[in-house]
Amino acid sequence: MTADLLAPTATRPPAPAKLRILETADRLFTDEGIRTVGIDRLIQESRVTKATFYKHYGAKERLVLDYVRNRHRQEADALVRRAADGDAEAAVRALLGATLAELDRAGFRGDAFLNTAAEFPDRAHPVRAVVTAHRDWFAAELAELLRELGHDLPGDAADDLVLARDGAMSGAYAGDPIAAGAALTRAFERAIAEARA
């Protein structure tokens, strides 16, 4: 079921106008929040007509679902690239490094999935279901890397690291990104040391 929720809605490459709408939504939703950005602004900044927007999406909720699925694909592709050489420790460290770089990025506004979940509090809502599916996928992928690394409790360790990452993403946005990054680094280093023990 998780894979179904995260799968793209179309098998063909998107039309250029649809891609522009999605790229605009990604930027605006990430920078300003989903609920604050209206359809008229999306249309204007995407440089499409209202008819084109409705042809491709029909409603804002379908665009939000594509936005979350697209964010998932970006993270999944990046994780696959990190793990491509089969070195689980290098992949875990690369994931940490990418997260630390994100915490330090100018304009960082927190984790897109946590922010989306906050805007869609009903767990039964389709958007929230995709967020949950992404988080389940991420924890499972991290657990698999930790298992490959030799961790005795890879599922538990992955859960700990997912929550540590959540805290670092929120803490960096709301407070001190340096302290958040240092705390996250300690959590990842502990998990790696446990796997080596």
PDB file of N, CA and C in Angstrom, residues 1-76:
ATOM      1  N   MET A   1       0.821  -1.202   0.000  1.00  0.00           N
ATOM      2  CA  MET A   1       0.000   0.000   0.000  1.00  0.00           C
ATOM      3  C   MET A   1       0.865   1.266   0.000  1.00  0.00           C
ATOM      4  N   THR A   2       1.974   1.222   0.750  1.00  0.00           N
ATOM      5  CA  THR A   2       2.862   2.378   0.798  1.00  0.00           C
ATOM      6  C   THR A   2       3.356   2.743  -0.592  1.00  0.00           C
ATOM      7  N   ALA A   3       3.785   1.736  -1.360  1.00  0.00           N
ATOM      8  CA  ALA A   3       4.300   2.000  -2.708  1.00  0.00           C
ATOM      9  C   ALA A   3       3.223   2.617  -3.583  1.00  0.00           C
ATOM     10  N   ASP A   4       1.975   2.166  -3.439  1.00  0.00           N
ATOM     11  CA  ASP A   4       0.883   2.725  -4.235  1.00  0.00           C
ATOM     12  C   ASP A   4       0.680   4.202  -3.929  1.00  0.00           C
ATOM     13  N   LEU A   5       0.739   4.574  -2.674  1.00  0.00           N
ATOM     14  CA  LEU A   5       0.539   5.971  -2.293  1.00  0.00           C
ATOM     15  C   LEU A   5       1.647   6.874  -2.806  1.00  0.00           C
ATOM     16  N   LEU A   6       2.845   6.321  -2.912  1.00  0.00           N
ATOM     17  CA  LEU A   6       3.997   7.127  -3.311  1.00  0.00           C
ATOM     18  C   LEU A   6       4.245   7.122  -4.808  1.00  0.00           C
ATOM     19  N   ALA A   7       3.556   6.254  -5.529  1.00  0.00           N
ATOM     20  CA  ALA A   7       3.779   6.140  -6.972  1.00  0.00           C
ATOM     21  C   ALA A   7       3.285   7.382  -7.695  1.00  0.00           C
ATOM     22  N   PRO A   8       3.982   7.773  -8.764  1.00  0.00           N
ATOM     23  CA  PRO A   8       3.506   8.916  -9.554  1.00  0.00           C
ATOM     24  C   PRO A   8       2.143   8.593 -10.165  1.00  0.00           C
ATOM     25  N   THR A   9       1.364   9.620 -10.395  1.00  0.00           N
ATOM     26  CA  THR A   9       0.021   9.406 -10.941  1.00  0.00           C
ATOM     27  C   THR A   9       0.046   9.162 -12.437  1.00  0.00           C
ATOM     28  N   ALA A  10       1.112   9.517 -13.119  1.00  0.00           N
ATOM     29  CA  ALA A  10       1.214   9.327 -14.566  1.00  0.00           C
ATOM     30  C   ALA A  10       2.489   8.580 -14.890  1.00  0.00           C
ATOM     31  N   THR A  11       2.444   7.799 -15.962  1.00  0.00           N
ATOM     32  CA  THR A  11       3.630   7.044 -16.358  1.00  0.00           C
ATOM     33  C   THR A  11       4.454   7.792 -17.406  1.00  0.00           C
ATOM     34  N   ARG A  12       3.840   8.754 -18.087  1.00  0.00           N
ATOM     35  CA  ARG A  12       4.557   9.543 -19.091  1.00  0.00           C
ATOM     36  C   ARG A  12       5.209  10.756 -18.429  1.00  0.00           C
ATOM     37  N   PRO A  13       6.256  11.287 -19.062  1.00  0.00           N
ATOM     38  CA  PRO A  13       6.826  12.538 -18.537  1.00  0.00           C
ATOM     39  C   PRO A  13       5.766  13.639 -18.574  1.00  0.00           C
ATOM     40  N   PRO A  14       5.760  14.501 -17.563  1.00  0.00           N
ATOM     41  CA  PRO A  14       4.739  15.551 -17.538  1.00  0.00           C
ATOM     42  C   PRO A  14       4.947  16.580 -18.652  1.00  0.00           C
ATOM     43  N   ALA A  15       3.835  17.160 -19.075  1.00  0.00           N
ATOM     44  CA  ALA A  15       3.890  18.245 -20.062  1.00  0.00           C
ATOM     45  C   ALA A  15       4.663  19.411 -19.455  1.00  0.00           C
ATOM     46  N   PRO A  16       5.327  20.221 -20.284  1.00  0.00           N
ATOM     47  CA  PRO A  16       6.104  21.354 -19.750  1.00  0.00           C
ATOM     48  C   PRO A  16       5.287  22.268 -18.835  1.00  0.00           C
ATOM     49  N   ALA A  17       4.042  22.538 -19.186  1.00  0.00           N
ATOM     50  CA  ALA A  17       3.216  23.414 -18.351  1.00  0.00           C
ATOM     51  C   ALA A  17       2.935  22.770 -17.004  1.00  0.00           C
ATOM     52  N   LYS A  18       2.668  21.472 -17.008  1.00  0.00           N
ATOM     53  CA  LYS A  18       2.403  20.757 -15.750  1.00  0.00           C
ATOM     54  C   LYS A  18       3.657  20.758 -14.874  1.00  0.00           C
ATOM     55  N   LEU A  19       4.799  20.553 -15.496  1.00  0.00           N
ATOM     56  CA  LEU A  19       6.061  20.582 -14.760  1.00  0.00           C
ATOM     57  C   LEU A  19       6.318  21.970 -14.163  1.00  0.00           C
ATOM     58  N   ARG A  20       6.018  23.024 -14.905  1.00  0.00           N
ATOM     59  CA  ARG A  20       6.179  24.389 -14.375  1.00  0.00           C
ATOM     60  C   ARG A  20       5.272  24.610 -13.170  1.00  0.00           C
ATOM     61  N   ILE A  21       4.047  24.127 -13.247  1.00  0.00           N
ATOM     62  CA  ILE A  21       3.122  24.268 -12.117  1.00  0.00           C
ATOM     63  C   ILE A  21       3.687  23.545 -10.894  1.00  0.00           C
ATOM     64  N   LEU A  22       4.165  22.315 -11.099  1.00  0.00           N
ATOM     65  CA  LEU A  22       4.704  21.531  -9.986  1.00  0.00           C
ATOM     66  C   LEU A  22       5.956  22.184  -9.406  1.00  0.00           C
ATOM     67  N   GLU A  23       6.841  22.681 -10.249  1.00  0.00           N
ATOM     68  CA  GLU A  23       8.050  23.350  -9.761  1.00  0.00           C
ATOM     69  C   GLU A  23       7.701  24.623  -8.993  1.00  0.00           C
ATOM     70  N   THR A  24       6.716  25.358  -9.482  1.00  0.00           N
ATOM     71  CA  THR A  24       6.272  26.564  -8.777  1.00  0.00           C
ATOM     72  C   THR A  24       5.665  26.198  -7.437  1.00  0.00           C
ATOM     73  N   ALA A  25       4.828  25.164  -7.431  1.00  0.00           N
ATOM     74  CA  ALA A  25       4.207  24.712  -6.179  1.00  0.00           C
ATOM     75  C   ALA A  25       5.276  24.267  -5.191  1.00  0.00           C
ATOM     76  N   ASP A  26       6.272  23.542  -5.677  1.00  0.00           N
ATOM     77  CA  ASP A  26       7.340  23.075  -4.791  1.00  0.00           C
ATOM     78  C   ASP A  26       8.020  24.258  -4.098  1.00  0.00           C
ATOM     79  N   ARG A  27       8.331  25.264  -4.873  1.00  0.00           N
ATOM     80  CA  ARG A  27       9.002  26.439  -4.304  1.00  0.00           C
ATOM     81  C   ARG A  27       8.084  27.183  -3.333  1.00  0.00           C
ATOM     82  N   LEU A  28       6.868  27.469  -3.752  1.00  0.00           N
ATOM     83  CA  LEU A  28       5.959  28.263  -2.913  1.00  0.00           C
ATOM     84  C   LEU A  28       5.495  27.496  -1.682  1.00  0.00           C
ATOM     85  N   PHE A  29       5.116  26.234  -1.856  1.00  0.00           N
ATOM     86  CA  PHE A  29       4.651  25.442  -0.712  1.00  0.00           C
ATOM     87  C   PHE A  29       5.767  25.268   0.312  1.00  0.00           C
ATOM     88  N   THR A  30       6.988  25.061  -0.176  1.00  0.00           N
ATOM     89  CA  THR A  30       8.118  24.877   0.738  1.00  0.00           C
ATOM     90  C   THR A  30       8.463  26.180   1.454  1.00  0.00           C
ATOM     91  N   ASP A  31       8.457  27.286   0.728  1.00  0.00           N
ATOM     92  CA  ASP A  31       8.861  28.566   1.312  1.00  0.00           C
ATOM     93  C   ASP A  31       7.773  29.227   2.157  1.00  0.00           C
ATOM     94  N   GLU A  32       6.502  29.023   1.782  1.00  0.00           N
ATOM     95  CA  GLU A  32       5.437  29.796   2.412  1.00  0.00           C
ATOM     96  C   GLU A  32       4.339  28.962   3.055  1.00  0.00           C
ATOM     97  N   GLY A  33       4.295  27.688   2.758  1.00  0.00           N
ATOM     98  CA  GLY A  33       3.237  26.846   3.279  1.00  0.00           C
ATOM     99  C   GLY A  33       2.194  26.566   2.214  1.00  0.00           C
ATOM    100  N   ILE A  34       1.502  25.469   2.361  1.00  0.00           N
ATOM    101  CA  ILE A  34       0.543  25.026   1.354  1.00  0.00           C
ATOM    102  C   ILE A  34      -0.746  25.837   1.407  1.00  0.00           C
ATOM    103  N   ARG A  35      -1.297  25.988   2.578  1.00  0.00           N
ATOM    104  CA  ARG A  35      -2.611  26.632   2.712  1.00  0.00           C
ATOM    105  C   ARG A  35      -2.568  28.130   2.387  1.00  0.00           C
ATOM    106  N   THR A  36      -1.404  28.751   2.534  1.00  0.00           N
ATOM    107  CA  THR A  36      -1.319  30.196   2.291  1.00  0.00           C
ATOM    108  C   THR A  36      -1.200  30.551   0.810  1.00  0.00           C
ATOM    109  N   VAL A  37      -0.874  29.571  -0.025  1.00  0.00           N
ATOM    110  CA  VAL A  37      -0.669  29.827  -1.448  1.00  0.00           C
ATOM    111  C   VAL A  37      -1.938  29.437  -2.203  1.00  0.00           C
ATOM    112  N   GLY A  38      -2.558  30.406  -2.844  1.00  0.00           N
ATOM    113  CA  GLY A  38      -3.790  30.159  -3.574  1.00  0.00           C
ATOM    114  C   GLY A  38      -3.560  29.753  -5.021  1.00  0.00           C
ATOM    115  N   ILE A  39      -4.610  29.247  -5.625  1.00  0.00           N
ATOM    116  CA  ILE A  39      -4.545  28.789  -7.011  1.00  0.00           C
ATOM    117  C   ILE A  39      -4.193  29.941  -7.956  1.00  0.00           C
ATOM    118  N   ASP A  40      -4.771  31.107  -7.734  1.00  0.00           N
ATOM    119  CA  ASP A  40      -4.479  32.232  -8.630  1.00  0.00           C
ATOM    120  C   ASP A  40      -2.992  32.568  -8.635  1.00  0.00           C
ATOM    121  N   ARG A  41      -2.372  32.515  -7.488  1.00  0.00           N
ATOM    122  CA  ARG A  41      -0.932  32.806  -7.428  1.00  0.00           C
ATOM    123  C   ARG A  41      -0.129  31.708  -8.117  1.00  0.00           C
ATOM    124  N   LEU A  42      -0.516  30.466  -7.909  1.00  0.00           N
ATOM    125  CA  LEU A  42       0.164  29.356  -8.590  1.00  0.00           C
ATOM    126  C   LEU A  42       0.079  29.517 -10.107  1.00  0.00           C
ATOM    127  N   ILE A  43      -1.101  29.890 -10.580  1.00  0.00           N
ATOM    128  CA  ILE A  43      -1.306  30.087 -12.022  1.00  0.00           C
ATOM    129  C   ILE A  43      -0.428  31.227 -12.526  1.00  0.00           C
ATOM    130  N   GLN A  44      -0.451  32.335 -11.814  1.00  0.00           N
ATOM    131  CA  GLN A  44       0.321  33.500 -12.235  1.00  0.00           C
ATOM    132  C   GLN A  44       1.817  33.202 -12.254  1.00  0.00           C
ATOM    133  N   GLU A  45       2.340  32.625 -11.185  1.00  0.00           N
ATOM    134  CA  GLU A  45       3.789  32.398 -11.107  1.00  0.00           C
ATOM    135  C   GLU A  45       4.258  31.237 -11.980  1.00  0.00           C
ATOM    136  N   SER A  46       3.332  30.357 -12.337  1.00  0.00           N
ATOM    137  CA  SER A  46       3.671  29.252 -13.247  1.00  0.00           C
ATOM    138  C   SER A  46       3.612  29.686 -14.710  1.00  0.00           C
ATOM    139  N   ARG A  47       3.022  30.884 -14.941  1.00  0.00           N
ATOM    140  CA  ARG A  47       2.855  31.403 -16.296  1.00  0.00           C
ATOM    141  C   ARG A  47       2.027  30.449 -17.158  1.00  0.00           C
ATOM    142  N   VAL A  48       0.891  29.993 -16.577  1.00  0.00           N
ATOM    143  CA  VAL A  48      -0.058  29.171 -17.320  1.00  0.00           C
ATOM    144  C   VAL A  48      -1.434  29.818 -17.222  1.00  0.00           C
ATOM    145  N   THR A  49      -2.333  29.357 -18.046  1.00  0.00           N
ATOM    146  CA  THR A  49      -3.704  29.855 -17.970  1.00  0.00           C
ATOM    147  C   THR A  49      -4.475  29.056 -16.928  1.00  0.00           C
ATOM    148  N   LYS A  50      -5.586  29.602 -16.505  1.00  0.00           N
ATOM    149  CA  LYS A  50      -6.447  28.898 -15.557  1.00  0.00           C
ATOM    150  C   LYS A  50      -6.906  27.573 -16.169  1.00  0.00           C
ATOM    151  N   ALA A  51      -7.235  27.593 -17.458  1.00  0.00           N
ATOM    152  CA  ALA A  51      -7.678  26.368 -18.134  1.00  0.00           C
ATOM    153  C   ALA A  51      -6.570  25.304 -18.113  1.00  0.00           C
ATOM    154  N   THR A  52      -5.322  25.734 -18.312  1.00  0.00           N
ATOM    155  CA  THR A  52      -4.198  24.791 -18.287  1.00  0.00           C
ATOM    156  C   THR A  52      -4.032  24.192 -16.899  1.00  0.00           C
ATOM    157  N   PHE A  53      -4.129  25.045 -15.874  1.00  0.00           N
ATOM    158  CA  PHE A  53      -4.015  24.533 -14.504  1.00  0.00           C
ATOM    159  C   PHE A  53      -5.074  23.464 -14.243  1.00  0.00           C
ATOM    160  N   TYR A  54      -6.316  23.773 -14.567  1.00  0.00           N
ATOM    161  CA  TYR A  54      -7.402  22.833 -14.279  1.00  0.00           C
ATOM    162  C   TYR A  54      -7.337  21.598 -15.170  1.00  0.00           C
ATOM    163  N   LYS A  55      -6.792  21.736 -16.364  1.00  0.00           N
ATOM    164  CA  LYS A  55      -6.612  20.567 -17.235  1.00  0.00           C
ATOM    165  C   LYS A  55      -5.652  19.570 -16.588  1.00  0.00           C
ATOM    166  N   HIS A  56      -4.571  20.092 -16.010  1.00  0.00           N
ATOM    167  CA  HIS A  56      -3.561  19.203 -15.437  1.00  0.00           C
ATOM    168  C   HIS A  56      -3.883  18.760 -14.015  1.00  0.00           C
ATOM    169  N   TYR A  57      -4.521  19.609 -13.244  1.00  0.00           N
ATOM    170  CA  TYR A  57      -4.723  19.274 -11.834  1.00  0.00           C
ATOM    171  C   TYR A  57      -6.175  19.250 -11.376  1.00  0.00           C
ATOM    172  N   GLY A  58      -7.028  19.991 -11.967  1.00  0.00           N
ATOM    173  CA  GLY A  58      -8.429  19.959 -11.581  1.00  0.00           C
ATOM    174  C   GLY A  58      -8.727  20.638 -10.263  1.00  0.00           C
ATOM    175  N   ALA A  59      -7.849  20.485  -9.304  1.00  0.00           N
ATOM    176  CA  ALA A  59      -8.032  21.084  -7.976  1.00  0.00           C
ATOM    177  C   ALA A  59      -6.674  21.172  -7.288  1.00  0.00           C
ATOM    178  N   LYS A  60      -6.593  22.049  -6.329  1.00  0.00           N
ATOM    179  CA  LYS A  60      -5.336  22.253  -5.608  1.00  0.00           C
ATOM    180  C   LYS A  60      -4.904  20.976  -4.885  1.00  0.00           C
ATOM    181  N   GLU A  61      -5.856  20.202  -4.356  1.00  0.00           N
ATOM    182  CA  GLU A  61      -5.489  19.003  -3.603  1.00  0.00           C
ATOM    183  C   GLU A  61      -4.706  18.012  -4.467  1.00  0.00           C
ATOM    184  N   ARG A  62      -5.070  17.876  -5.733  1.00  0.00           N
ATOM    185  CA  ARG A  62      -4.315  16.982  -6.616  1.00  0.00           C
ATOM    186  C   ARG A  62      -2.888  17.494  -6.803  1.00  0.00           C
ATOM    187  N   LEU A  63      -2.725  18.803  -6.875  1.00  0.00           N
ATOM    188  CA  LEU A  63      -1.389  19.383  -6.976  1.00  0.00           C
ATOM    189  C   LEU A  63      -0.598  19.130  -5.697  1.00  0.00           C
ATOM    190  N   VAL A  64      -1.244  19.259  -4.554  1.00  0.00           N
ATOM    191  CA  VAL A  64      -0.563  19.003  -3.280  1.00  0.00           C
ATOM    192  C   VAL A  64      -0.105  17.545  -3.209  1.00  0.00           C
ATOM    193  N   LEU A  65      -0.939  16.628  -3.662  1.00  0.00           N
ATOM    194  CA  LEU A  65      -0.544  15.211  -3.679  1.00  0.00           C
ATOM    195  C   LEU A  65       0.671  15.007  -4.579  1.00  0.00           C
ATOM    196  N   ASP A  66       0.670  15.640  -5.749  1.00  0.00           N
ATOM    197  CA  ASP A  66       1.830  15.540  -6.644  1.00  0.00           C
ATOM    198  C   ASP A  66       3.074  16.168  -6.012  1.00  0.00           C
ATOM    199  N   TYR A  67       2.884  17.280  -5.320  1.00  0.00           N
ATOM    200  CA  TYR A  67       3.999  17.943  -4.636  1.00  0.00           C
ATOM    201  C   TYR A  67       4.649  17.005  -3.625  1.00  0.00           C
ATOM    202  N   VAL A  68       3.831  16.346  -2.800  1.00  0.00           N
ATOM    203  CA  VAL A  68       4.382  15.456  -1.771  1.00  0.00           C
ATOM    204  C   VAL A  68       5.028  14.237  -2.418  1.00  0.00           C
ATOM    205  N   ARG A  69       4.384  13.686  -3.433  1.00  0.00           N
ATOM    206  CA  ARG A  69       4.978  12.539  -4.131  1.00  0.00           C
ATOM    207  C   ARG A  69       6.282  12.926  -4.823  1.00  0.00           C
ATOM    208  N   ASN A  70       6.337  14.119  -5.388  1.00  0.00           N
ATOM    209  CA  ASN A  70       7.558  14.592  -6.029  1.00  0.00           C
ATOM    210  C   ASN A  70       8.679  14.772  -5.003  1.00  0.00           C
ATOM    211  N   ARG A  71       8.342  15.312  -3.848  1.00  0.00           N
ATOM    212  CA  ARG A  71       9.340  15.433  -2.778  1.00  0.00           C
ATOM    213  C   ARG A  71       9.861  14.047  -2.382  1.00  0.00           C
ATOM    214  N   HIS A  72       8.951  13.087  -2.300  1.00  0.00           N
ATOM    215  CA  HIS A  72       9.366  11.719  -1.977  1.00  0.00           C
ATOM    216  C   HIS A  72      10.338  11.195  -3.040  1.00  0.00           C
ATOM    217  N   ARG A  73       9.990  11.371  -4.320  1.00  0.00           N
ATOM    218  CA  ARG A  73      10.863  10.882  -5.393  1.00  0.00           C
ATOM    219  C   ARG A  73      12.243  11.518  -5.313  1.00  0.00           C
ATOM    220  N   GLN A  74      12.301  12.805  -4.990  1.00  0.00           N
ATOM    221  CA  GLN A  74      13.597  13.472  -4.859  1.00  0.00           C
ATOM    222  C   GLN A  74      14.434  12.812  -3.766  1.00  0.00           C
ATOM    223  N   GLU A  75      13.815  12.563  -2.616  1.00  0.00           N
ATOM    224  CA  GLU A  75      14.551  11.944  -1.506  1.00  0.00           C
ATOM    225  C   GLU A  75      14.909  10.498  -1.822  1.00  0.00           C
ATOM    226  N   ALA A  76      13.991   9.767  -2.459  1.00  0.00           N
ATOM    227  CA  ALA A  76      14.258   8.370  -2.809  1.00  0.00           C
ATOM    228  C   ALA A  76      15.407   8.280  -3.803  1.00  0.00           C
TER     229      ALA A  76
END
